[in-house]
Coordinates of C-alpha atoms and ligand atoms in Angstrom, one line a residue:
X1345 CA 27.7 -110.6 -88.3
X1346 CA 27.9 -107.8 -90.9
X1347 CA 28.0 -104.2 -89.7
X1348 CA 25.1 -102.9 -91.8
X1349 CA 22.6 -105.3 -93.4
X1350 CA 19.6 -105.0 -95.6
X1351 CA 17.4 -108.1 -96.1
X1352 CA 14.7 -108.0 -98.7
X1353 CA 14.0 -104.3 -98.2
X1354 CA 11.1 -102.8 -100.2
X1355 CA 10.1 -99.1 -100.3
X1356 CA 7.2 -97.8 -102.4
X1357 CA 6.0 -94.3 -103.0
X1358 CA 2.4 -94.9 -104.0
X1359 CA 2.9 -96.8 -107.2
X1360 CA 6.6 -96.1 -107.6
X1361 CA 8.8 -99.0 -106.5
X1362 CA 11.8 -97.0 -105.3
X1363 CA 13.6 -99.9 -103.6
X1364 CA 12.7 -103.3 -104.9
X1365 CA 13.7 -106.2 -102.7
X1366 CA 17.2 -105.0 -101.9
X1367 CA 19.6 -107.1 -99.9
X1368 CA 23.3 -106.4 -99.1
X1369 CA 25.7 -106.5 -96.2
X1370 CA 28.5 -104.2 -95.3
X1371 CA 31.5 -104.9 -93.1
X1372 CA 32.8 -102.5 -90.5
X1373 CA 35.7 -101.2 -92.6
X1374 CA 33.9 -101.1 -95.9
X1375 CA 33.5 -98.0 -98.1
X1376 CA 30.3 -99.2 -99.8
X1377 CA 29.0 -97.3 -102.8
X1378 CA 25.5 -97.3 -104.3
X1379 CA 26.1 -96.5 -107.9
X1380 CA 23.5 -96.0 -110.6
X1381 CA 21.6 -93.5 -112.8
X1382 CA 19.4 -90.7 -111.5
X1383 CA 16.1 -92.1 -110.0
X1384 CA 17.4 -95.7 -109.5
X1385 CA 16.7 -95.5 -105.7
X1386 CA 20.1 -94.6 -104.2
X1387 CA 19.0 -91.7 -102.0
X1388 CA 16.0 -93.7 -100.8
X1389 CA 18.2 -96.6 -99.8
X1390 CA 20.5 -94.2 -97.8
X1391 CA 17.4 -92.6 -96.2
X1392 CA 16.2 -96.0 -95.2
X1393 CA 19.5 -96.7 -93.4
X1394 CA 19.3 -93.3 -91.7
X1395 CA 15.7 -93.9 -90.6
X1396 CA 14.3 -90.9 -92.6
X1397 CA 12.2 -93.4 -94.5
X1398 CA 10.6 -96.6 -93.2
X1399 CA 10.5 -99.7 -95.4
X1400 CA 7.3 -101.4 -96.5
X1401 CA 9.0 -104.8 -96.2
X1402 CA 12.3 -106.3 -95.1
X1403 CA 14.6 -105.6 -92.2
X1404 CA 17.6 -103.3 -91.6
X1405 CA 20.4 -104.0 -89.1
X1406 CA 23.1 -101.7 -87.9
X1407 CA 25.9 -102.8 -85.5
X1408 CA 24.0 -106.1 -84.6
X1409 CA 20.8 -104.2 -83.8
X1410 CA 17.5 -104.5 -85.7
X1411 CA 16.9 -100.8 -86.4
X1412 CA 14.1 -101.3 -89.0
X1413 CA 11.6 -99.2 -87.1
X1414 CA 13.9 -97.2 -84.9
X1415 CA 14.0 -93.4 -85.0
X1416 CA 16.9 -91.7 -86.8
X1417 CA 18.4 -90.5 -83.5
X1418 CA 18.4 -94.1 -82.2
X1419 CA 20.6 -95.4 -85.0
X1420 CA 23.9 -93.6 -84.4
X1421 CA 24.4 -92.6 -88.1
X1422 CA 25.8 -89.4 -89.5
X1423 CA 24.5 -88.2 -92.9
X1424 CA 25.9 -85.7 -95.4
X1425 CA 23.2 -84.5 -97.8
X1426 CA 23.8 -83.7 -101.4
X1427 CA 23.0 -80.0 -100.9
X1428 CA 25.0 -79.9 -97.6
X1429 CA 22.0 -78.5 -95.7
X1430 CA 24.0 -76.1 -93.5
X1431 CA 22.0 -73.8 -91.2
X1432 CA 22.4 -70.3 -92.8
X1433 CA 21.8 -68.4 -89.5
X1434 CA 24.6 -70.3 -87.7
X1435 CA 28.3 -69.8 -88.0
X1436 CA 30.5 -72.6 -89.3
X1437 CA 31.5 -73.4 -85.7
X1438 CA 27.8 -73.6 -84.6
X1439 CA 27.0 -75.7 -87.6
X1440 CA 29.7 -78.2 -86.8
X1441 CA 28.9 -78.3 -83.1
X1442 CA 25.2 -78.7 -83.6
X1443 CA 24.9 -82.5 -83.5
X1444 CA 26.8 -82.5 -80.2
X1445 CA 24.9 -79.6 -78.7
X1446 CA 21.6 -81.3 -79.2
X1447 CA 23.0 -84.4 -77.5
X1448 CA 23.9 -82.1 -74.6
X1449 CA 27.6 -83.0 -74.7
X1450 CA 29.8 -81.0 -72.3
X1451 CA 31.0 -77.6 -73.7
X1452 CA 34.7 -78.3 -73.3
X1453 CA 34.4 -81.7 -75.0
X1454 CA 32.6 -80.0 -78.0
X1455 CA 35.3 -77.3 -78.2
X1456 CA 38.0 -80.0 -78.3
X1457 CA 36.3 -82.0 -81.0
X1458 CA 35.4 -79.0 -83.2
X1459 CA 39.1 -78.0 -83.1
X1460 CA 40.2 -81.5 -84.1
X1461 CA 37.9 -81.9 -87.1
X1462 CA 38.4 -78.3 -88.2
X1463 CA 42.1 -78.8 -88.2
X1464 CA 42.0 -82.1 -90.1
X1465 CA 39.6 -80.6 -92.7
X1466 CA 41.6 -77.3 -92.8
X1467 CA 38.7 -75.1 -92.1
X1468 CA 39.9 -73.7 -88.7
X1469 CA 40.3 -70.2 -90.3
X1470 CA 36.5 -70.2 -91.2
X1471 CA 34.9 -71.1 -87.9
X1472 CA 33.4 -67.6 -87.3
X1473 CA 32.0 -67.1 -90.8
X1474 CA 28.5 -67.9 -92.0
X1475 CA 27.8 -70.5 -94.8
X1476 CA 27.1 -67.8 -97.4
X1477 CA 30.5 -66.3 -96.7
X1478 CA 32.5 -69.4 -97.8
X1479 CA 32.9 -71.2 -101.1
X1480 CA 31.1 -74.4 -102.2
X1481 CA 34.2 -76.5 -101.6
X1482 CA 34.5 -75.1 -98.1
X1483 CA 30.7 -75.6 -97.4
X1484 CA 31.2 -79.2 -98.4
X1485 CA 34.0 -79.6 -95.9
X1486 CA 31.9 -78.0 -93.2
X1487 CA 29.2 -80.5 -93.9
X1488 CA 31.7 -83.3 -93.7
X1489 CA 33.1 -81.8 -90.4
X1490 CA 29.5 -81.8 -89.0
X1491 CA 29.3 -85.5 -89.7
X1492 CA 32.9 -86.3 -88.6
X1493 CA 32.5 -84.6 -85.2
X1494 CA 30.1 -87.4 -84.3
X1495 CA 31.3 -91.0 -83.7
X1496 CA 28.7 -92.8 -85.7
X1497 CA 28.5 -96.5 -86.5
X1498 CA 28.3 -95.5 -90.1
X1499 CA 28.7 -92.4 -92.3
X1500 CA 26.0 -91.9 -95.0
X1501 CA 27.2 -89.6 -97.8
X1502 CA 24.8 -88.6 -100.6
X1503 CA 26.7 -87.3 -103.7
X1504 CA 28.8 -85.1 -101.4
X1505 CA 31.1 -84.1 -104.2
X1506 CA 28.6 -83.4 -107.0
X1507 CA 28.4 -79.6 -106.4
X1508 CA 32.2 -79.1 -106.7
X1509 CA 34.0 -78.1 -109.8
X1510 CA 36.2 -80.8 -111.5
X1511 CA 39.5 -79.9 -109.9
X1512 CA 38.2 -79.6 -106.4
X1513 CA 36.2 -82.8 -106.8
X1514 CA 39.3 -84.7 -107.5
X1515 CA 41.0 -83.2 -104.4
X1516 CA 38.0 -83.9 -102.2
X1517 CA 37.9 -87.5 -103.5
X1518 CA 41.4 -88.2 -102.4
X1519 CA 40.8 -86.5 -99.1
X1520 CA 37.6 -88.6 -98.5
X1521 CA 39.5 -91.8 -99.2
X1522 CA 42.3 -90.8 -96.8
X1523 CA 39.7 -89.9 -94.2
X1524 CA 38.1 -93.3 -94.5
X1525 CA 41.4 -95.1 -94.0
X1526 CA 42.2 -92.9 -91.0
X1527 CA 38.8 -93.3 -89.2
X1528 CA 38.1 -96.9 -90.2
X1529 CA 34.3 -96.3 -89.9
X1530 CA 31.9 -97.8 -92.4
X1531 CA 30.8 -95.5 -95.1
X1532 CA 27.8 -95.8 -97.4
X1533 CA 28.3 -93.5 -100.3
X1534 CA 25.9 -92.6 -103.1
X1535 CA 27.0 -91.4 -106.5
X1536 CA 26.1 -91.6 -110.2
X1537 CA 29.7 -91.1 -111.1
X1538 CA 31.4 -94.4 -111.9
X1539 CA 34.9 -93.0 -111.6
X1540 CA 34.2 -91.9 -108.0
X1541 CA 32.8 -95.3 -107.2
X1542 CA 35.8 -97.1 -108.7
X1543 CA 38.3 -94.8 -107.0
X1544 CA 36.8 -94.8 -103.5
X1545 CA 35.0 -98.0 -102.8
X1546 CA 35.9 -101.3 -101.2
X1547 CA 32.6 -102.6 -102.6
X1548 CA 30.2 -101.2 -105.2
X1549 CA 26.5 -102.0 -105.6
X1550 CA 25.3 -101.1 -109.1
X1551 CA 21.6 -100.2 -109.0
X1552 CA 19.0 -99.8 -111.7
X1553 CA 15.3 -99.1 -111.3
X1554 CA 15.2 -100.0 -107.6
X1555 CA 17.2 -103.2 -108.0
X1556 CA 20.7 -104.1 -107.2
X1557 CA 22.2 -105.6 -110.3
X1558 CA 25.6 -106.5 -109.0
X1559 CA 27.7 -106.2 -105.8
X1560 CA 31.5 -106.6 -105.9
X1561 CA 34.8 -105.0 -105.6
X1562 CA 35.6 -102.3 -108.2
X1563 CA 37.8 -104.8 -110.0
X1564 CA 35.0 -107.5 -110.1
X1565 CA 32.5 -105.0 -111.4
X1566 CA 34.9 -103.8 -114.0
X1567 CA 36.2 -107.2 -115.2
X1568 CA 33.2 -109.4 -114.7
X1569 CA 30.0 -107.3 -115.2
X1570 CA 26.9 -109.5 -114.9
X1571 CA 25.1 -107.8 -117.7
X1572 CA 25.3 -105.1 -120.4
X1573 CA 23.8 -102.5 -118.0
X1574 CA 26.7 -102.9 -115.6
X1575 CA 29.2 -103.3 -118.4
X1576 CA 28.2 -100.1 -120.0
X1577 CA 27.7 -98.1 -116.8
X1578 CA 31.4 -98.6 -115.7
X1579 CA 34.4 -97.3 -117.6
X1580 CA 35.1 -94.2 -119.6
X1581 CA 34.5 -94.6 -122.4
X1582 CA 32.3 -97.5 -121.5
X1583 CA 32.5 -101.1 -122.8
X1584 CA 31.7 -101.5 -126.5
X1585 CA 28.7 -103.7 -126.9
X1586 CA 28.3 -105.0 -130.4
X1587 CA 25.6 -107.2 -131.9
X1588 CA 27.1 -110.5 -133.2
X1589 CA 26.5 -114.1 -134.0
X1590 CA 28.7 -117.0 -132.9
X1591 CA 29.0 -120.3 -134.8
X1592 CA 31.7 -122.9 -135.2
X1593 CA 34.1 -120.9 -133.0
X1594 CA 33.8 -117.8 -135.2
X1595 CA 32.2 -114.5 -134.2
X1596 CA 30.3 -112.8 -137.0
X1597 CA 29.9 -109.0 -136.9
X1598 CA 28.1 -107.6 -139.9
X1599 CA 29.7 -109.0 -143.0
X1600 CA 33.0 -109.9 -141.2
X1601 CA 34.1 -112.7 -139.0
X1602 CA 37.0 -113.7 -136.8
X1603 CA 38.0 -116.8 -134.9
X1604 CA 37.3 -116.6 -131.2
X1605 CA 40.1 -119.2 -130.6
X1606 CA 38.0 -121.0 -128.1
X1607 CA 35.8 -124.0 -128.6
X1608 CA 32.3 -122.7 -128.0
X1609 CA 30.1 -125.7 -128.4
X1610 CA 26.9 -123.8 -129.0
X1611 CA 25.8 -121.6 -131.7
X1612 CA 24.5 -118.2 -130.5
X1613 CA 22.3 -116.5 -133.1
X1614 CA 21.6 -113.2 -131.6
X1615 CA 24.1 -112.1 -128.9
X1616 CA 26.4 -109.2 -128.0
X1617 CA 30.2 -109.1 -127.9
X1618 CA 31.5 -106.8 -125.2
X1619 CA 35.0 -105.4 -125.2
X1620 CA 36.5 -102.5 -123.3
X1621 CA 38.2 -99.7 -125.4
X1622 CA 41.6 -100.4 -123.9
X1623 CA 41.5 -104.0 -125.1
X1624 CA 41.4 -103.3 -128.8
X1625 CA 44.6 -102.9 -130.8
X1626 CA 44.9 -101.0 -134.1
X1627 CA 47.2 -102.1 -136.9
X1628 CA 47.6 -101.0 -140.6
X1629 CA 47.8 -104.3 -142.2
X1630 CA 46.4 -107.2 -140.1
X1631 CA 43.9 -108.0 -137.4
X1632 CA 40.5 -109.5 -136.7
X1633 CA 38.2 -106.9 -138.3
X1634 CA 38.5 -104.2 -140.8
X1635 CA 37.4 -100.7 -139.7
X1636 CA 37.5 -97.1 -140.7
X1637 CA 38.6 -94.3 -138.4
X1638 CA 35.7 -91.9 -137.7
X1639 CA 37.4 -89.5 -135.3
X1640 CA 40.5 -89.2 -133.1
X1641 CA 40.4 -87.4 -129.8
X1642 CA 43.8 -86.9 -128.1
X1643 CA 43.4 -86.3 -124.3
X1644 CA 47.0 -85.9 -123.3
X1645 CA 47.9 -89.2 -121.7
X1646 CA 45.5 -91.3 -123.8
X1647 CA 43.7 -91.0 -127.1
X1648 CA 40.2 -92.0 -127.9
X1649 CA 39.7 -93.4 -131.4
X1650 CA 36.2 -93.9 -132.7
X1651 CA 35.8 -96.4 -135.5
X1652 CA 33.2 -97.6 -137.8
X1653 CA 32.8 -101.3 -138.5
X1654 CA 30.1 -101.7 -141.1
X1655 CA 27.1 -100.1 -139.3
X1656 CA 28.5 -100.2 -135.8
X1657 CA 30.6 -97.6 -134.0
X1658 CA 33.1 -98.6 -131.4
X1659 CA 35.7 -96.7 -129.3
X1660 CA 39.3 -97.7 -128.6
X1661 CA 41.6 -96.2 -126.1
X1662 CA 45.3 -96.1 -126.9
X1663 CA 48.3 -94.8 -124.9
X1664 CA 50.9 -94.6 -127.6
X1665 CA 51.3 -92.0 -130.4
X1666 CA 48.6 -92.4 -133.0
X1667 CA 50.0 -92.5 -136.6
X1668 CA 46.5 -92.4 -138.2
X1669 CA 44.1 -89.8 -139.3
X1670 CA 40.3 -89.8 -139.6
X1671 CA 39.1 -91.7 -142.7
X1672 CA 42.0 -94.2 -142.6
X1673 CA 41.1 -97.9 -143.2
X1674 CA 42.8 -100.0 -140.5
X1675 CA 42.5 -103.4 -138.8
X1676 CA 41.6 -104.0 -135.2
X1677 CA 42.6 -106.9 -132.9
X1678 CA 40.5 -107.8 -129.9
X1679 CA 42.3 -109.2 -126.8
X1680 CA 40.8 -112.7 -126.6
X1681 CA 40.9 -112.9 -122.8
X1682 CA 39.0 -109.6 -122.5
X1683 CA 36.0 -110.6 -124.7
X1684 CA 32.6 -110.9 -123.0
X1685 CA 29.5 -112.5 -124.6
X1686 CA 26.1 -111.3 -123.5
X1687 CA 22.7 -112.7 -124.2
X1688 CA 20.1 -110.7 -126.1
X1689 CA 18.5 -110.0 -122.8
X1690 CA 21.8 -108.4 -121.6
X1691 CA 22.8 -111.2 -119.2
X1692 CA 26.4 -112.4 -119.5
X1693 CA 26.3 -115.9 -121.0
X1694 CA 27.3 -118.7 -118.7
X1695 CA 30.5 -120.0 -120.0
X1696 CA 31.8 -116.7 -121.1
X1697 CA 34.1 -117.2 -118.1
X1698 CA 35.8 -119.7 -120.5
X1699 CA 36.4 -116.8 -122.8
X1700 CA 37.7 -114.6 -119.9
X1701 CA 40.1 -117.2 -118.7
X1702 CA 41.3 -118.2 -122.1
Ligands
ADP2280 N1 9.2 -88.7 -101.3 C1 9.0 -89.3 -102.5 N2 7.7 -89.3 -103.0 C2 7.5 -89.9 -104.2 N3 8.4 -90.5 -105.0 C3 9.7 -90.4 -104.5 C4 10.0 -89.8 -103.3 N4 11.4 -90.0 -103.1 C5 11.8 -90.6 -104.2 N5 10.8 -90.9 -105.1 C6 10.9 -91.6 -106.3 O1 11.6 -92.9 -106.1 C7 12.5 -93.2 -107.1 C8 13.9 -93.3 -106.5 O2 14.3 -92.0 -106.1 P1 15.8 -91.7 -105.4 O3 16.0 -92.7 -104.4 O4 15.8 -90.3 -105.0 O5 16.8 -91.9 -106.6 P2 18.3 -91.5 -106.8 O6 18.8 -91.0 -105.5 O7 19.0 -92.8 -107.3 O8 18.3 -90.5 -107.9 C9 12.4 -92.1 -108.1 O9 11.5 -92.5 -109.1 C10 11.8 -90.9 -107.3 O10 11.1 -90.1 -108.2
MG2281 MG1 19.7 -89.1 -105.1

C-alpha cells in the first residue's frame, strides 16, 4: 500500500473548485512535489492532507489509515507554513519545543531532541532569541526545526523557501534535499518554482486549475510532458512551442519547411512543434530553418539567444562561445529526437513517441 494516498478528492469553496477530483499516491521515501501556478490548488491539497480542510468527496489515506475525517492531531503530520508562523512571544527554543510540550512529552526527552535538531540545522546559538531577533533564513530553519523535532509519518512543506533571497534559497534547497535523504520520511512539498521541483523531488505532480495534469519523475516531466501546459511550465527558458503544419513528412513553419525525417502517416493541419532551447543548434550556413538573431544574453556558463523566425520568436540555449551579434541571419537545426508535436488543444499527439525515439 502507498504511504499517502488521495482517491478522487474534491474540495470546493462555494463556487470555486479548488481541488478537482485529484488522485495520487506517495511511497514512504518519496519527496513528492505539487508544482503549479498561484491559485491552482496546491496549498488546499496540502491542508487536506494535514486535516486543516475536509474534502467534499473522495478519500485520504496516511500510513494505511483512512484519515479522511480525522482531526489534524490524529494524523501524525508536521507542516511548515509559507510564512513560518512562529510564535512571536516565544523564544526559538520554546517555538521548537512546542509540538512536544502540547503532547506532554517528558522534559528531558524534549531537551534532547531540541539539541539534536538545533545542532543539525545550525541554530543552537539562537535558542534564547525571539523570532523578531533573527533573520528570515534563520526563521525558516526554526520553522523546519519545529517540524523536524516531531517524528511524523509525513512532512508537509508549503513554499518554505519562497521568503529567502536567491543565494540563501539555493543553500536551503540543498540542505532540504540532504535532510530528506537522512530522515527518509515522506515529504509533500508545495512550490510554484519549477527549478525547486526538479532539484528536490523524486516525483512531481504538475497542477493547473485544481487538476493534476501529470505525475512523474522530474526526468519524465521534463522529457515527456503530456501537454503544452506542462511543457512550458518546466525548464528555464521553457520549451519553445511553435504553430506548424505537418504533411508528407515535412514540418511547415510560416513560409519555411524542413523534413522531420520520420514517416508520419497523417497530415496535421494545425498543430504545435515543441522543442527545448538546448536542443536547437545554430549555424551560419546550413540548417532546417532560417532565422534572425533578436538578442543575445550571456549568463556566464550559458547564453540565451532569442531568434525571430518569420512571425515567431524562439529561444536557444548554448554553452559554447557565441560568434554572432544581434541582427545576424543564421540557420538553426532542431535535434530530431527532441521534437514534440502537440495538438491544437495542447495534448501531446499519440505517436509523437515515434518522434522522441527516432
Ligand atoms: N478558504 C478559502 N475560501 C475561499 N476560497 C479559497 C480558500 N482557500 C483557497 N481558495 C481558493 O481556492 C483556489 C486554490 O487556492 P490555493 O490552494 O491556495 O492555491 P495555491 O496554493 O496553488 O496558490 C484559489 O482560487 C483560491 O482563491
Ligand atoms: Mg499556496
